[in-house]
CSV table of N, CA and C in Angstrom, one decimal:
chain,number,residue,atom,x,y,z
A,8,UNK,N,115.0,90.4,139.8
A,8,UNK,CA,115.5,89.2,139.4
A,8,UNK,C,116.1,89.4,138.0
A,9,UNK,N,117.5,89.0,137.6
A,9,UNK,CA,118.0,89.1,136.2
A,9,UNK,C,118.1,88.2,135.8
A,10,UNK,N,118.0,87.8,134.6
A,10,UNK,CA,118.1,87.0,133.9
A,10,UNK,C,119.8,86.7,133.5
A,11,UNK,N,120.1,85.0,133.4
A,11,UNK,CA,121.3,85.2,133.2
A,11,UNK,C,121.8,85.4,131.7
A,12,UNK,N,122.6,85.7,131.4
A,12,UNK,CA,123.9,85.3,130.4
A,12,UNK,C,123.2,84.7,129.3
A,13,UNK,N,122.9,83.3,129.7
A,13,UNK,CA,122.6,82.4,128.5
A,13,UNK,C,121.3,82.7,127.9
A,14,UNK,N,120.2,83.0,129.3
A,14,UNK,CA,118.8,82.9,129.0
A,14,UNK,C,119.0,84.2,128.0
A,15,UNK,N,119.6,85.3,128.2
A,15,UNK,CA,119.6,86.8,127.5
A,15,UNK,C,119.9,86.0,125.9
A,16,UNK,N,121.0,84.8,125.7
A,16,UNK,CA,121.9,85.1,124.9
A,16,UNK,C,120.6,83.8,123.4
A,17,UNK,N,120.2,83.0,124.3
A,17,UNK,CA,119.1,82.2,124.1
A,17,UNK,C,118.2,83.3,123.1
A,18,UNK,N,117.6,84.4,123.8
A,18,UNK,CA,116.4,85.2,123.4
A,18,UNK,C,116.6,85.8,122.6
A,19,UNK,N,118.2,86.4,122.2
A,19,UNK,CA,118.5,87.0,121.2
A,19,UNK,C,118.2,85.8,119.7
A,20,UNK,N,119.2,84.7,120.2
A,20,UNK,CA,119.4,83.8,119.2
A,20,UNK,C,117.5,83.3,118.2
A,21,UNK,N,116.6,83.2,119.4
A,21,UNK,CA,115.4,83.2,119.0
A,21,UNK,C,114.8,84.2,118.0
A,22,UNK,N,115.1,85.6,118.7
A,22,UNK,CA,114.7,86.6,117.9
A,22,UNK,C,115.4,86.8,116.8
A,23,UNK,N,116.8,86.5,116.7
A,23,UNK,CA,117.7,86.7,115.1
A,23,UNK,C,116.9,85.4,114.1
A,24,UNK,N,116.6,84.1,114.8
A,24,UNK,CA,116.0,83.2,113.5
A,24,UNK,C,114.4,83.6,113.2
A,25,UNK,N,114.2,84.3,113.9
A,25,UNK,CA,112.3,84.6,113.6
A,25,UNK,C,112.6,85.9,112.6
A,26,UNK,N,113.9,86.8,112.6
A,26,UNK,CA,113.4,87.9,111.5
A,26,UNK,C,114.3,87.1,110.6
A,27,UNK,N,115.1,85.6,110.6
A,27,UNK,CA,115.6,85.6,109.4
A,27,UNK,C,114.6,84.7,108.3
A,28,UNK,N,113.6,83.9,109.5
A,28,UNK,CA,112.5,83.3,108.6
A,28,UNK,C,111.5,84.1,108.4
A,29,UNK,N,111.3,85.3,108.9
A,29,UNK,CA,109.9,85.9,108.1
A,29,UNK,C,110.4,86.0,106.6
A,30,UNK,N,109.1,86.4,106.4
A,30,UNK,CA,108.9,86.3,105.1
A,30,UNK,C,108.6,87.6,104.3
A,31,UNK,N,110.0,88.6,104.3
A,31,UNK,CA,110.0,89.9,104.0
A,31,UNK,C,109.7,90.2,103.3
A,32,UNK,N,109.8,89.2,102.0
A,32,UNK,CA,109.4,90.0,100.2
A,32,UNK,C,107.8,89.8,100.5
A,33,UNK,N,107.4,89.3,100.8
A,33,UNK,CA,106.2,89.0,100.7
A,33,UNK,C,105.2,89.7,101.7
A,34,UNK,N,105.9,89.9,102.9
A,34,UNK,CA,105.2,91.4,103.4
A,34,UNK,C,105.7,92.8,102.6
A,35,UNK,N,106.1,92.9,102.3
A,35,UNK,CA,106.4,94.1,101.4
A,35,UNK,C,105.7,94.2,100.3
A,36,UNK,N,105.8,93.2,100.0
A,36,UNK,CA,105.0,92.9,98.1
A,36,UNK,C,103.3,93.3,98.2
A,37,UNK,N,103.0,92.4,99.2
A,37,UNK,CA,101.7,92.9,100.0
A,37,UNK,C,101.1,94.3,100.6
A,38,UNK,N,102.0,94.7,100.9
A,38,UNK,CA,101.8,96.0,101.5
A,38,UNK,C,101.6,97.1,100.7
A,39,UNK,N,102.7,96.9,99.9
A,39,UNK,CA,103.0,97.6,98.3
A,39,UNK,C,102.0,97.7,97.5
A,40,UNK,N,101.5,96.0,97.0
A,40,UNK,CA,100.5,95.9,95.9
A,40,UNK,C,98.9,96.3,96.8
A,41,UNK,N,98.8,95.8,97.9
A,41,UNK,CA,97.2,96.6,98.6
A,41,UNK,C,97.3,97.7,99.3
A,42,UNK,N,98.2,98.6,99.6
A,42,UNK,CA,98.3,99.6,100.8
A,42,UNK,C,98.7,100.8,100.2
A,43,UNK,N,99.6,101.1,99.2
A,43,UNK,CA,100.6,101.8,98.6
A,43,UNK,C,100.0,102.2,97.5
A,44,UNK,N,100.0,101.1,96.8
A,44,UNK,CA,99.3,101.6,95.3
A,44,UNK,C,98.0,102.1,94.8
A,45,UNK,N,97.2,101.5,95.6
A,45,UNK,CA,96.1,102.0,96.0
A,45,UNK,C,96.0,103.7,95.9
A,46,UNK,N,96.9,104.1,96.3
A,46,UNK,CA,97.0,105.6,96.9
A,46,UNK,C,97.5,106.3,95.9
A,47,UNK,N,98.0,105.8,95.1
A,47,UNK,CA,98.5,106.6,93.8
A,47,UNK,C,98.1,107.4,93.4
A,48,UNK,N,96.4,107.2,92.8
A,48,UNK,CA,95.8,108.1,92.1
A,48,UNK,C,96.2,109.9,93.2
A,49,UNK,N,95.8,109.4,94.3
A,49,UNK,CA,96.0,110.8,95.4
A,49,UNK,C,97.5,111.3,95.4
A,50,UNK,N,98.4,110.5,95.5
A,50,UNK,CA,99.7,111.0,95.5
A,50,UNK,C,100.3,111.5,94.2
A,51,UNK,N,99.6,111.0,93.0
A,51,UNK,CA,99.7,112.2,91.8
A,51,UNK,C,99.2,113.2,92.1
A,52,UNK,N,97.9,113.2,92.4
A,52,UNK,CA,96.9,114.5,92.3
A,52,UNK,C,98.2,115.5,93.2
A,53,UNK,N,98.6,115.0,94.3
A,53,UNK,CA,99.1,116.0,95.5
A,53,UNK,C,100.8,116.4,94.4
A,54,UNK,N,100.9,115.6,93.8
A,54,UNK,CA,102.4,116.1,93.3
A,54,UNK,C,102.3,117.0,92.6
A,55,UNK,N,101.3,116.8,91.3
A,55,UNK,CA,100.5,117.5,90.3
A,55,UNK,C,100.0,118.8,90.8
A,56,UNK,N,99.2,119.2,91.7
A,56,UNK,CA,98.8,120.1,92.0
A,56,UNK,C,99.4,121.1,93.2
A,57,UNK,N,100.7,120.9,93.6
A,57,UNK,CA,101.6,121.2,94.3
A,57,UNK,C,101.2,120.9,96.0
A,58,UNK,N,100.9,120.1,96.5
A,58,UNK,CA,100.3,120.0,97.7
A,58,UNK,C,99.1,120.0,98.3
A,59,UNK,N,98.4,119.8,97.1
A,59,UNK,CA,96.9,119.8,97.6
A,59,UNK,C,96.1,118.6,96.9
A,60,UNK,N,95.2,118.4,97.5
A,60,UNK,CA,94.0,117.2,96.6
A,60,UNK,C,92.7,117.6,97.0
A,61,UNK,N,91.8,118.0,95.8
A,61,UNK,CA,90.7,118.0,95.6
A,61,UNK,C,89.6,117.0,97.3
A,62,UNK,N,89.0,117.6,97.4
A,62,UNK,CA,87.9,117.2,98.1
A,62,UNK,C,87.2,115.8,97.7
A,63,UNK,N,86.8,116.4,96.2
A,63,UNK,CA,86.3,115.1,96.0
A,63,UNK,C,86.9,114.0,95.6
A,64,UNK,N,88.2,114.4,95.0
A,64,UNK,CA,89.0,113.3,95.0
A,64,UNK,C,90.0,112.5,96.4
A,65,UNK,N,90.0,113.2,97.6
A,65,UNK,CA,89.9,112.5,98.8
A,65,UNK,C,89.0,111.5,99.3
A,66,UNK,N,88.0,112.5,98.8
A,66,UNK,CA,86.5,111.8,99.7
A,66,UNK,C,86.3,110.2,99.0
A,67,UNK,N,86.4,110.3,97.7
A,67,UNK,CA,85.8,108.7,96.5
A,67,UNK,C,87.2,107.9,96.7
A,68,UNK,N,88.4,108.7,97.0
A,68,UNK,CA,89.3,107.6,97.1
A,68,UNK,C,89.4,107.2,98.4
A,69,UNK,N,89.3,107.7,99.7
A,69,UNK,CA,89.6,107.4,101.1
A,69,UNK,C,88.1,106.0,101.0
A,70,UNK,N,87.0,106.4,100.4
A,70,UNK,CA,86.1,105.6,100.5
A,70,UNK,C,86.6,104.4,100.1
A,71,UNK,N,87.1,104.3,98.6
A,71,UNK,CA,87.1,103.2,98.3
A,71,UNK,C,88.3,102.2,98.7
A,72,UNK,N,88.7,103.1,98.9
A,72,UNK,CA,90.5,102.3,99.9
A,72,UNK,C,89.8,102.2,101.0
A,73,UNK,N,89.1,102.4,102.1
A,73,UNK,CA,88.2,101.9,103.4
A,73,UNK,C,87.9,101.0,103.0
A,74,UNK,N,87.1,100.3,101.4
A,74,UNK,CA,86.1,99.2,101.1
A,74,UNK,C,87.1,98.3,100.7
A,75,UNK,N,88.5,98.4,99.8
A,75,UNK,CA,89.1,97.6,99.3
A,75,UNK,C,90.1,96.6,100.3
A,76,UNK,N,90.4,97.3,101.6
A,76,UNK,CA,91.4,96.8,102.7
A,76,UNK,C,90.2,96.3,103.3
A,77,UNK,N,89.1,96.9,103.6
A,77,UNK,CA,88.2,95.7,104.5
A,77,UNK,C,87.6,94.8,103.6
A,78,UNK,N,87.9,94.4,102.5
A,78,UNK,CA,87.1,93.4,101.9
A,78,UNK,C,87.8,92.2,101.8
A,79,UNK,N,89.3,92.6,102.0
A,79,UNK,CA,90.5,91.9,101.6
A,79,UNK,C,91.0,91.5,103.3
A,80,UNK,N,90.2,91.7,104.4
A,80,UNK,CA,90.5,91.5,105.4
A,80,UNK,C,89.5,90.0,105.7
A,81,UNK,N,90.3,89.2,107.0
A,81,UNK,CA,89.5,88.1,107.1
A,81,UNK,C,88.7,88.4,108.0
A,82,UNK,N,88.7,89.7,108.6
A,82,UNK,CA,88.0,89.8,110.1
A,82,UNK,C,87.0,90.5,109.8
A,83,UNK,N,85.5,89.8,109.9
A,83,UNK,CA,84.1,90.3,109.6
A,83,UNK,C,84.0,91.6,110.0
A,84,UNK,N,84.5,92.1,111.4
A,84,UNK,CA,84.1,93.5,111.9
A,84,UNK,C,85.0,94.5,111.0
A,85,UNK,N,86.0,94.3,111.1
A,85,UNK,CA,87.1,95.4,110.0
A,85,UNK,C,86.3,95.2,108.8
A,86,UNK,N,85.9,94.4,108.6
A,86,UNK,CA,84.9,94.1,107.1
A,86,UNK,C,83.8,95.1,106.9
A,87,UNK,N,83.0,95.0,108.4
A,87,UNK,CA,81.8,95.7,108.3
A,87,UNK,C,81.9,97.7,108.7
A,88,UNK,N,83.1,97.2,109.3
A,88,UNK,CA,83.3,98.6,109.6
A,88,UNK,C,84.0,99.4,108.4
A,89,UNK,N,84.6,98.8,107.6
A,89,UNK,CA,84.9,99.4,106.2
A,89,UNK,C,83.8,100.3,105.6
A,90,UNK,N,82.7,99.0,105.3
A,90,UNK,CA,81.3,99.2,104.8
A,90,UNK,C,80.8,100.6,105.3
A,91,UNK,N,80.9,100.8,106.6
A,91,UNK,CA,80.1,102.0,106.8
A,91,UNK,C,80.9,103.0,106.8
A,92,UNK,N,82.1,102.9,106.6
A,92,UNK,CA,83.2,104.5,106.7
A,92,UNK,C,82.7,104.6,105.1
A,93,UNK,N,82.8,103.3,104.4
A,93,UNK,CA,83.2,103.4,103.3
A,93,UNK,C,81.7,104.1,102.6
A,94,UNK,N,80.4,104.1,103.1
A,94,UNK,CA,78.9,104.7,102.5
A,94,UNK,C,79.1,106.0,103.3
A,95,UNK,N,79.4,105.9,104.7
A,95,UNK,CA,79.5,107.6,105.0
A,95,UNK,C,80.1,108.4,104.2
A,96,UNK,N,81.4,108.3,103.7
A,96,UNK,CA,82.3,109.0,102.5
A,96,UNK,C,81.5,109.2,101.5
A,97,UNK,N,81.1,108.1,100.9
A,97,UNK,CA,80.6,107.7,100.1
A,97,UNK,C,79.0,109.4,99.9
A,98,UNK,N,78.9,109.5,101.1
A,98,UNK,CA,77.3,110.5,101.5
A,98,UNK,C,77.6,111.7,100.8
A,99,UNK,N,79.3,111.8,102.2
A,99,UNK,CA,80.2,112.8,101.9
A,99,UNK,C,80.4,113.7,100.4
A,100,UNK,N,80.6,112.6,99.5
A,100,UNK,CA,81.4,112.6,98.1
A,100,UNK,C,79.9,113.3,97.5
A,101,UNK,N,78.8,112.9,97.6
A,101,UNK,CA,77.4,112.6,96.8
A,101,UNK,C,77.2,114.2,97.0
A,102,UNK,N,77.2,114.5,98.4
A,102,UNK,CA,76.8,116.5,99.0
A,102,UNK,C,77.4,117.1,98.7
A,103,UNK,N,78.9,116.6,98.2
A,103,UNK,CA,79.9,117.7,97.9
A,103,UNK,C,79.7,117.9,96.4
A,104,UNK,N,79.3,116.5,95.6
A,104,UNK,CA,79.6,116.9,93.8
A,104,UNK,C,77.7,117.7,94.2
A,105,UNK,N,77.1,117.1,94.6
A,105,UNK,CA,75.5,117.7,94.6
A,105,UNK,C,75.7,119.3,94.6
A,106,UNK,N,76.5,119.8,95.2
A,106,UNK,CA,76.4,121.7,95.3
A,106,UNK,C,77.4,122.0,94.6
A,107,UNK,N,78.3,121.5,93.9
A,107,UNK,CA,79.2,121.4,92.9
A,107,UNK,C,80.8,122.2,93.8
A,108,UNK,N,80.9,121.1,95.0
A,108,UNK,CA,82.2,122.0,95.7
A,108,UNK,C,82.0,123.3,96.6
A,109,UNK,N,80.6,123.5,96.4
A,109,UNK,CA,80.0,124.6,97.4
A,109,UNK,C,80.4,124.5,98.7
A,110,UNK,N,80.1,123.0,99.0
A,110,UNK,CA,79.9,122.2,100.2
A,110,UNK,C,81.4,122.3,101.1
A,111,UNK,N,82.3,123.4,101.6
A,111,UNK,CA,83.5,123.7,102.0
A,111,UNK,C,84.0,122.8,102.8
A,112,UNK,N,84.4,122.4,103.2
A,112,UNK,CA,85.2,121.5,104.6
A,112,UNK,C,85.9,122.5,105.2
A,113,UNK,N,86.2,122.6,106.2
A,113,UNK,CA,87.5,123.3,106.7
A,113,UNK,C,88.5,122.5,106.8
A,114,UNK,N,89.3,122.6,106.8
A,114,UNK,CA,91.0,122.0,107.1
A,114,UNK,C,90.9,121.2,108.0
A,115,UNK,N,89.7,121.3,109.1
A,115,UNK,CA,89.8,120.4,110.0
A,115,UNK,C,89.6,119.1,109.7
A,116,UNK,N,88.0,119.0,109.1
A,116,UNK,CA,87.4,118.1,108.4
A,116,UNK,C,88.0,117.2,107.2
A,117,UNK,N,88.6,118.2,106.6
A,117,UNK,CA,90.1,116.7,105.8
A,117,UNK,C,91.0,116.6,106.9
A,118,UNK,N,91.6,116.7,107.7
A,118,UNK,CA,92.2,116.3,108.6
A,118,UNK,C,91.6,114.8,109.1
A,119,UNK,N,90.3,115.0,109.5
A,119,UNK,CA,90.0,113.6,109.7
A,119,UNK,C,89.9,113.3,109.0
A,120,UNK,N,88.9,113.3,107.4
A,120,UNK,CA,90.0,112.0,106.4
A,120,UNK,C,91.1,111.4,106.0
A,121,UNK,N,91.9,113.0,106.5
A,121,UNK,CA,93.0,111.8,106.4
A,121,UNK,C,93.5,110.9,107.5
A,122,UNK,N,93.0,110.9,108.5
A,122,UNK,CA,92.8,110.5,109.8
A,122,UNK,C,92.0,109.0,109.3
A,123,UNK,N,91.0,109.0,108.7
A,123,UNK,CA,90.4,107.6,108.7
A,123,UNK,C,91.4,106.9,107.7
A,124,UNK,N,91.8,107.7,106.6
A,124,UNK,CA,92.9,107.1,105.5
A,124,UNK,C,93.8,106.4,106.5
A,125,UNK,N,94.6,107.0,107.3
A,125,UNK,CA,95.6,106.4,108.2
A,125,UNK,C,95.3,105.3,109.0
A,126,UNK,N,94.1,105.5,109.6
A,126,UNK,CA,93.7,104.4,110.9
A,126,UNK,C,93.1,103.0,109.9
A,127,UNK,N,92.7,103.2,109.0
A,127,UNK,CA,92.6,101.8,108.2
A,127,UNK,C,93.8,101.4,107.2
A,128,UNK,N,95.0,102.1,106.8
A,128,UNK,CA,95.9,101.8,107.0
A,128,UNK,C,97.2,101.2,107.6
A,129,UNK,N,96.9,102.1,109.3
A,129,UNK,CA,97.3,100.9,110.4
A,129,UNK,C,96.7,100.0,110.9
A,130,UNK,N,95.6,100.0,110.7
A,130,UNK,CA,94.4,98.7,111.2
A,130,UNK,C,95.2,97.9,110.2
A,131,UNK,N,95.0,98.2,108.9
A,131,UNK,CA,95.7,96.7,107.8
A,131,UNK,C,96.9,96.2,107.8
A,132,UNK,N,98.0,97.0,107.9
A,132,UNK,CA,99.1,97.1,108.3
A,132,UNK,C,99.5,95.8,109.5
A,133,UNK,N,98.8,95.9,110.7
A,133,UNK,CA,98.6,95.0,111.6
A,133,UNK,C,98.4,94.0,111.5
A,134,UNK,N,97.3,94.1,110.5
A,134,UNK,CA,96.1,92.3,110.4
A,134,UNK,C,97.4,92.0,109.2
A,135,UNK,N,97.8,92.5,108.2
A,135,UNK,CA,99.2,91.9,107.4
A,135,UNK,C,100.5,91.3,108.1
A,136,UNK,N,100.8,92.5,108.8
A,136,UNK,CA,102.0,91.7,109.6
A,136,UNK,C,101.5,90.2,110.5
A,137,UNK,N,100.4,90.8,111.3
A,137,UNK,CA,100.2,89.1,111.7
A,137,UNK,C,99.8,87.7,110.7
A,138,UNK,N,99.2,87.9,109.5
A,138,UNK,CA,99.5,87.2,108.4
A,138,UNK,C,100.1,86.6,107.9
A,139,UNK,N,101.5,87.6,107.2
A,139,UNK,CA,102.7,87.2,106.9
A,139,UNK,C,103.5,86.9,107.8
A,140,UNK,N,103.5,87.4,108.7
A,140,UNK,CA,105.2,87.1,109.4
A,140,UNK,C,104.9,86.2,110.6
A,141,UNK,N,103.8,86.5,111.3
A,141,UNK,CA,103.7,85.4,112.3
A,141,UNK,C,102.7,84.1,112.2
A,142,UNK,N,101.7,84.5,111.2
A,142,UNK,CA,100.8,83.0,110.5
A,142,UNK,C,101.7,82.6,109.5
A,143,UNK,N,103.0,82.9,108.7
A,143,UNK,CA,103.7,82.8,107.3
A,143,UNK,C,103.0,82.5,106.6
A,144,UNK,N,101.7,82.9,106.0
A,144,UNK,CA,100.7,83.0,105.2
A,144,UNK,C,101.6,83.2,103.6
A,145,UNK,N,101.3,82.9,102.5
A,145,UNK,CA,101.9,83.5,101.9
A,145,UNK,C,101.2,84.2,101.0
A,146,UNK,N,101.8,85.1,100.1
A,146,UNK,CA,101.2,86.0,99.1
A,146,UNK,C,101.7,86.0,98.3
A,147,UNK,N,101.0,85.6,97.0
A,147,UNK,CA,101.1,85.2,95.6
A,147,UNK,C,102.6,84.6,95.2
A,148,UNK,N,102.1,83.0,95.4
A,148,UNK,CA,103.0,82.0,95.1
A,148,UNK,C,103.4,82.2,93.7
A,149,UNK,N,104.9,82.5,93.3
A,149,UNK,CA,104.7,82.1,92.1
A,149,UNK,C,105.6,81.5,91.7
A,150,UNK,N,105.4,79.7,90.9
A,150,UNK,CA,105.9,78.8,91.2
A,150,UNK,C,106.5,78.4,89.8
Protein backbone atom coordinates (compact mmCIF):
# COMPACT_ATOMS: atom_id res chain seq x y z
CA UNK A 1 0.00 0.00 0.00
CA UNK A 2 1.55 3.57 -0.95
CA UNK A 3 0.86 6.38 0.32
CA UNK A 4 -0.27 9.14 -1.90
CA UNK A 5 1.37 12.40 -3.10
CA UNK A 6 -0.37 14.57 -0.64
CA UNK A 7 -0.28 12.29 2.45
CA UNK A 8 3.90 12.00 1.65
CA UNK A 9 3.77 15.88 0.98
CA UNK A 10 1.49 16.52 4.29
CA UNK A 11 4.36 14.56 6.45
CA UNK A 12 7.03 16.31 5.14
CA UNK A 13 5.24 19.70 5.76
CA UNK A 14 4.68 18.41 9.57
CA UNK A 15 8.21 17.41 9.95
CA UNK A 16 9.77 20.79 8.41
CA UNK A 17 7.38 22.89 11.18
CA UNK A 18 8.40 20.50 14.22
CA UNK A 19 12.36 21.19 13.50
CA UNK A 20 11.49 24.74 12.83
CA UNK A 21 9.72 25.10 16.34
CA UNK A 22 12.11 23.13 18.38
CA UNK A 23 13.88 24.82 20.49
CA UNK A 24 17.62 24.46 19.27
CA UNK A 25 19.47 27.08 21.34
CA UNK A 26 18.21 25.75 24.18
CA UNK A 27 18.99 22.14 23.51
CA UNK A 28 22.33 22.97 22.78
CA UNK A 29 22.91 25.46 25.58
CA UNK A 30 21.83 22.53 27.76
CA UNK A 31 23.77 20.04 26.49
CA UNK A 32 26.83 22.30 26.42
CA UNK A 33 26.33 23.79 29.94
CA UNK A 34 25.44 19.93 31.72
CA UNK A 35 27.04 17.33 29.27
CA UNK A 36 30.18 19.05 27.73
CA UNK A 37 31.58 21.10 30.25
CA UNK A 38 31.37 18.98 32.76
CA UNK A 39 34.12 17.09 30.90
CA UNK A 40 36.66 19.69 30.62
CA UNK A 41 38.67 19.12 33.52
CA UNK A 42 39.40 15.37 31.49
CA UNK A 43 39.68 16.94 28.08
CA UNK A 44 42.49 19.18 29.39
CA UNK A 45 44.17 16.55 31.25
CA UNK A 46 44.00 14.39 27.68
CA UNK A 47 45.29 17.51 25.66
CA UNK A 48 47.96 18.31 28.36
CA UNK A 49 49.24 15.04 28.66
CA UNK A 50 49.20 14.02 25.04
CA UNK A 51 46.42 11.38 25.02
CA UNK A 52 46.22 9.97 28.14
CA UNK A 53 44.27 10.71 31.62
CA UNK A 54 45.36 9.66 34.85
CA UNK A 55 43.28 6.83 36.47
CA UNK A 56 42.40 8.74 39.12
CA UNK A 57 41.43 11.45 37.47
CA UNK A 58 38.95 9.32 35.28
CA UNK A 59 37.72 7.43 38.00
CA UNK A 60 36.51 11.00 40.53
CA UNK A 61 35.42 12.55 37.37
CA UNK A 62 33.34 9.71 35.52
CA UNK A 63 31.94 9.45 39.23
CA UNK A 64 30.94 12.72 39.67
CA UNK A 65 29.48 13.35 36.14
CA UNK A 66 27.39 9.78 36.79
CA UNK A 67 26.07 11.93 40.10
CA UNK A 68 25.72 15.36 38.46
CA UNK A 69 23.40 14.13 35.19
CA UNK A 70 21.44 11.75 37.46
CA UNK A 71 20.68 14.39 39.92
CA UNK A 72 19.65 16.73 37.31
CA UNK A 73 17.46 14.04 35.83
CA UNK A 74 13.57 13.83 36.71
CA UNK A 75 13.55 10.02 36.45
CA UNK A 76 14.02 8.47 40.07
CA UNK A 77 15.72 5.30 38.54
CA UNK A 78 18.43 7.16 36.28
CA UNK A 79 18.61 9.03 39.63
CA UNK A 80 19.35 6.00 41.71
CA UNK A 81 21.23 4.37 39.24
CA UNK A 82 23.70 7.35 39.06
CA UNK A 83 23.99 6.91 42.88
CA UNK A 84 25.42 3.59 42.64
CA UNK A 85 27.79 3.89 39.45
CA UNK A 86 28.47 7.01 41.11
CA UNK A 87 29.86 5.07 44.93
CA UNK A 88 31.17 2.12 42.92
CA UNK A 89 33.74 4.67 41.20
CA UNK A 90 33.74 6.32 43.94
CA UNK A 91 35.32 2.56 45.76
CA UNK A 92 37.30 2.47 42.63
CA UNK A 93 38.97 6.00 43.09
CA UNK A 94 39.42 5.22 47.23
CA UNK A 95 41.72 1.46 46.17
CA UNK A 96 43.45 3.24 43.60
CA UNK A 97 44.75 6.62 45.68
CA UNK A 98 44.89 3.74 48.87
CA UNK A 99 48.05 1.77 47.09
CA UNK A 100 49.09 5.11 45.58
CA UNK A 101 48.44 3.98 41.66
CA UNK A 102 49.75 0.49 42.46
CA UNK A 103 46.30 -0.59 41.81
CA UNK A 104 46.91 -1.07 37.63
CA UNK A 105 43.73 -1.39 35.46
CA UNK A 106 44.34 -2.75 32.18
CA UNK A 107 43.23 -0.87 29.16
CA UNK A 108 40.34 -2.98 29.33
CA UNK A 109 39.00 -1.77 32.51
CA UNK A 110 39.23 2.08 31.42
CA UNK A 111 37.62 1.06 28.49
CA UNK A 112 34.56 0.51 30.49
CA UNK A 113 34.84 3.71 32.17
CA UNK A 114 34.78 5.15 29.51
CA UNK A 115 31.95 3.06 28.52
CA UNK A 116 29.90 4.13 31.69
CA UNK A 117 31.13 7.95 30.80
CA UNK A 118 29.29 7.31 27.43
CA UNK A 119 26.16 5.32 28.34
CA UNK A 120 25.10 8.10 30.94
CA UNK A 121 25.90 10.50 28.44
CA UNK A 122 23.48 8.93 26.00
CA UNK A 123 21.04 8.00 28.63
CA UNK A 124 21.02 12.10 29.25
CA UNK A 125 21.26 13.09 25.97
CA UNK A 126 17.88 11.26 25.41
CA UNK A 127 15.96 12.25 28.61
CA UNK A 128 17.21 16.20 27.17
CA UNK A 129 16.11 15.78 23.77
CA UNK A 130 12.71 14.54 24.97
CA UNK A 131 12.63 17.68 27.37
CA UNK A 132 13.48 20.25 25.09
CA UNK A 133 12.31 19.46 21.82
CA UNK A 134 9.36 17.31 22.32
CA UNK A 135 8.03 18.53 26.12
CA UNK A 136 9.49 22.44 24.85
CA UNK A 137 10.58 22.64 28.32
CA UNK A 138 12.68 25.47 28.51
CA UNK A 139 16.15 26.13 29.84
CA UNK A 140 17.20 29.15 31.48
CA UNK A 141 14.68 31.82 30.61
CA UNK A 142 16.38 34.91 30.24
CA UNK A 143 13.97 37.59 30.11
Amino acid sequence: MHSSPDNTQDKIKRIWYWIQEFHWDKFFLCIFMYMVLPLAPLIIELLLKSGSVSLSSLLISTSMYCLSLGSSSKKTSIFALSLVVALILTALYGGAMRINEEYNLTKIDTFYIYCVLGLFFIIHLIERFKRHAIDCEAFWNFN
